[in-house]
mmCIF file of C-alpha atoms in Angstrom:
data_model
loop_
_atom_site.group_PDB
_atom_site.id
_atom_site.type_symbol
_atom_site.label_atom_id
_atom_site.label_comp_id
_atom_site.label_asym_id
_atom_site.label_seq_id
_atom_site.Cartn_x
_atom_site.Cartn_y
_atom_site.Cartn_z
ATOM 1 C CA GLN A 1 -0.991 -12.649 -13.421
ATOM 2 C CA VAL A 2 -1.622 -10.994 -10.086
ATOM 3 C CA GLN A 3 -4.719 -9.032 -9.194
ATOM 4 C CA LEU A 4 -4.589 -6.466 -6.382
ATOM 5 C CA VAL A 5 -7.896 -5.199 -5.010
ATOM 6 C CA GLU A 6 -7.733 -2.182 -2.705
ATOM 7 C CA SER A 7 -10.372 -0.836 -0.366
ATOM 8 C CA GLY A 8 -10.765 1.584 2.507
ATOM 9 C CA GLY A 9 -10.097 4.993 1.012
ATOM 10 C CA GLY A 10 -12.355 7.974 1.517
ATOM 11 C CA LEU A 11 -12.769 11.418 2.999
ATOM 12 C CA VAL A 12 -11.626 12.058 6.562
ATOM 13 C CA GLN A 13 -11.065 15.126 8.690
ATOM 14 C CA PRO A 14 -7.572 16.121 9.820
ATOM 15 C CA GLY A 15 -6.560 14.062 12.834
ATOM 16 C CA GLY A 16 -8.780 11.188 11.783
ATOM 17 C CA SER A 17 -7.963 7.619 10.816
ATOM 18 C CA LEU A 18 -8.449 5.301 7.877
ATOM 19 C CA ARG A 19 -7.485 1.705 7.220
ATOM 20 C CA LEU A 20 -6.586 0.581 3.714
ATOM 21 C CA SER A 21 -6.665 -3.057 2.651
ATOM 22 C CA CYS A 22 -5.218 -4.785 -0.396
ATOM 23 C CA ALA A 23 -5.807 -8.409 -1.323
ATOM 24 C CA ALA A 24 -3.526 -10.150 -3.800
ATOM 25 C CA SER A 25 -4.789 -13.061 -5.858
ATOM 26 C CA GLY A 26 -3.801 -15.026 -8.922
ATOM 27 C CA SER A 27 -1.214 -17.616 -9.834
ATOM 28 C CA ILE A 28 1.221 -16.555 -7.150
ATOM 29 C CA LEU A 29 4.179 -18.749 -6.265
ATOM 30 C CA SER A 30 5.729 -16.454 -3.721
ATOM 31 C CA ILE A 31 5.476 -12.848 -2.582
ATOM 32 C CA LYS A 32 8.723 -10.969 -2.028
ATOM 33 C CA SER A 33 7.194 -7.744 -0.729
ATOM 34 C CA MET A 34 3.917 -5.904 -0.321
ATOM 35 C CA GLY A 35 3.555 -2.206 0.174
ATOM 36 C CA TRP A 36 1.766 1.069 -0.336
ATOM 37 C CA TYR A 37 2.698 4.025 -2.500
ATOM 38 C CA ARG A 38 0.886 7.300 -2.999
ATOM 39 C CA GLN A 39 0.679 9.979 -5.636
ATOM 40 C CA ALA A 40 -0.635 13.465 -5.056
ATOM 41 C CA PRO A 41 -1.679 15.719 -7.968
ATOM 42 C CA GLY A 42 1.339 17.051 -9.800
ATOM 43 C CA GLN A 43 3.743 14.924 -7.805
ATOM 44 C CA GLU A 44 5.597 11.698 -8.410
ATOM 45 C CA ARG A 45 4.517 8.424 -6.872
ATOM 46 C CA GLU A 46 6.307 7.848 -3.574
ATOM 47 C CA LEU A 47 6.781 4.932 -1.224
ATOM 48 C CA VAL A 48 4.668 5.128 1.930
ATOM 49 C CA ALA A 49 5.360 1.795 3.613
ATOM 50 C CA ARG A 50 6.535 -1.657 2.646
ATOM 51 C CA ILE A 51 7.024 -5.097 4.138
ATOM 52 C CA ILE A 52 9.653 -7.386 2.640
ATOM 53 C CA SER A 53 8.893 -11.029 3.338
ATOM 54 C CA GLY A 54 10.907 -12.119 6.356
ATOM 55 C CA GLY A 55 11.932 -8.546 7.065
ATOM 56 C CA SER A 56 10.816 -5.551 9.061
ATOM 57 C CA PRO A 57 8.437 -2.870 7.815
ATOM 58 C CA SER A 58 9.888 0.338 6.423
ATOM 59 C CA TYR A 59 8.205 3.732 6.261
ATOM 60 C CA ALA A 60 8.599 7.081 4.634
ATOM 61 C CA ASP A 61 9.827 9.648 7.157
ATOM 62 C CA SER A 62 6.656 11.676 6.652
ATOM 63 C CA VAL A 63 4.431 8.882 8.008
ATOM 64 C CA LYS A 64 6.612 7.325 10.728
ATOM 65 C CA GLY A 65 4.750 7.128 14.011
ATOM 66 C CA ARG A 66 1.379 7.705 12.328
ATOM 67 C CA PHE A 67 1.002 4.851 9.818
ATOM 68 C CA THR A 68 1.358 1.129 10.438
ATOM 69 C CA ILE A 69 1.672 -1.519 7.743
ATOM 70 C CA SER A 70 0.791 -5.119 8.446
ATOM 71 C CA ARG A 71 0.280 -8.267 6.432
ATOM 72 C CA ASP A 72 -1.785 -11.423 6.626
ATOM 73 C CA ASN A 73 0.577 -13.881 4.975
ATOM 74 C CA ALA A 74 -1.967 -16.682 4.780
ATOM 75 C CA LYS A 75 -4.449 -14.539 2.847
ATOM 76 C CA ASN A 76 -1.966 -12.345 0.936
ATOM 77 C CA ILE A 77 -3.551 -9.203 2.329
ATOM 78 C CA VAL A 78 -1.674 -6.062 3.297
ATOM 79 C CA TYR A 79 -3.125 -3.336 5.490
ATOM 80 C CA LEU A 80 -2.207 0.272 6.083
ATOM 81 C CA GLN A 81 -3.530 1.797 9.284
ATOM 82 C CA MET A 82 -3.343 5.554 8.960
ATOM 83 C CA ASN A 83 -3.746 7.652 12.099
ATOM 84 C CA THR A 84 -3.462 11.362 12.789
ATOM 85 C CA LEU A 85 -4.050 12.092 9.135
ATOM 86 C CA LYS A 86 -2.976 15.433 7.722
ATOM 87 C CA PRO A 87 -4.130 17.318 4.631
ATOM 88 C CA GLU A 88 -0.753 16.583 3.041
ATOM 89 C CA ASP A 89 -1.591 12.874 3.183
ATOM 90 C CA THR A 90 -4.201 13.482 0.509
ATOM 91 C CA ALA A 91 -3.332 11.343 -2.512
ATOM 92 C CA VAL A 92 -4.236 8.278 -4.491
ATOM 93 C CA TYR A 93 -2.827 5.302 -2.620
ATOM 94 C CA TYR A 94 -1.605 2.339 -4.636
ATOM 95 C CA CYS A 95 -0.955 -1.172 -3.435
ATOM 96 C CA ASN A 96 2.142 -2.875 -4.808
ATOM 97 C CA THR A 97 3.484 -6.379 -4.657
ATOM 98 C CA VAL A 98 6.679 -7.916 -5.969
ATOM 99 C CA ALA A 99 5.991 -11.554 -6.627
ATOM 100 C CA GLN A 100 6.863 -14.658 -8.565
ATOM 101 C CA ILE A 101 4.009 -16.192 -10.528
ATOM 102 C CA ILE A 102 3.531 -19.602 -12.084
ATOM 103 C CA SER A 103 3.532 -18.533 -15.736
ATOM 104 C CA LYS A 104 6.494 -16.142 -15.705
ATOM 105 C CA PRO A 105 10.122 -16.664 -14.669
ATOM 106 C CA GLY A 106 11.722 -14.334 -12.170
ATOM 107 C CA ILE A 107 9.882 -11.721 -10.127
ATOM 108 C CA SER A 108 7.714 -8.836 -11.294
ATOM 109 C CA SER A 109 6.029 -5.801 -9.789
ATOM 110 C CA TYR A 110 2.251 -5.493 -9.794
ATOM 111 C CA TRP A 111 0.009 -2.535 -8.963
ATOM 112 C CA GLY A 112 -3.523 -2.039 -7.771
ATOM 113 C CA GLN A 113 -5.907 0.442 -9.350
ATOM 114 C CA GLY A 114 -5.499 2.966 -6.548
ATOM 115 C CA THR A 115 -7.819 4.311 -3.877
ATOM 116 C CA GLN A 116 -8.375 7.986 -3.114
ATOM 117 C CA VAL A 117 -7.629 9.309 0.355
ATOM 118 C CA THR A 118 -8.722 12.876 1.025
ATOM 119 C CA VAL A 119 -7.964 14.623 4.304
ATOM 120 C CA SER A 120 -9.960 17.797 4.615
ATOM 121 C CA SER A 121 -12.205 19.668 7.006
#
């Protein structure tokens, strides 16, 4: 299995910044992608940003120019630097990885427990 541990959420004023981190551990053979999703109350979970291994980052239009995703491949950690935060960024942010593990053929998707980000004055 894969364990994803997220950190870095919290309360921030509009215009402020936060940095989320997510560390993947377990019997991982290879990681195909790592990314961040978010879910606001009453809304569906949506993709925020994602890095496919060997590829370029991709972002939701709503966060382009404000959020930056990066990855430490050696440590299997993905970061989300969030700048110029807006109240509409308020949501639970979930880390996701698509990976191949030792005990299971093929690739599977794994989720973290989520971290709350609240943007409010």
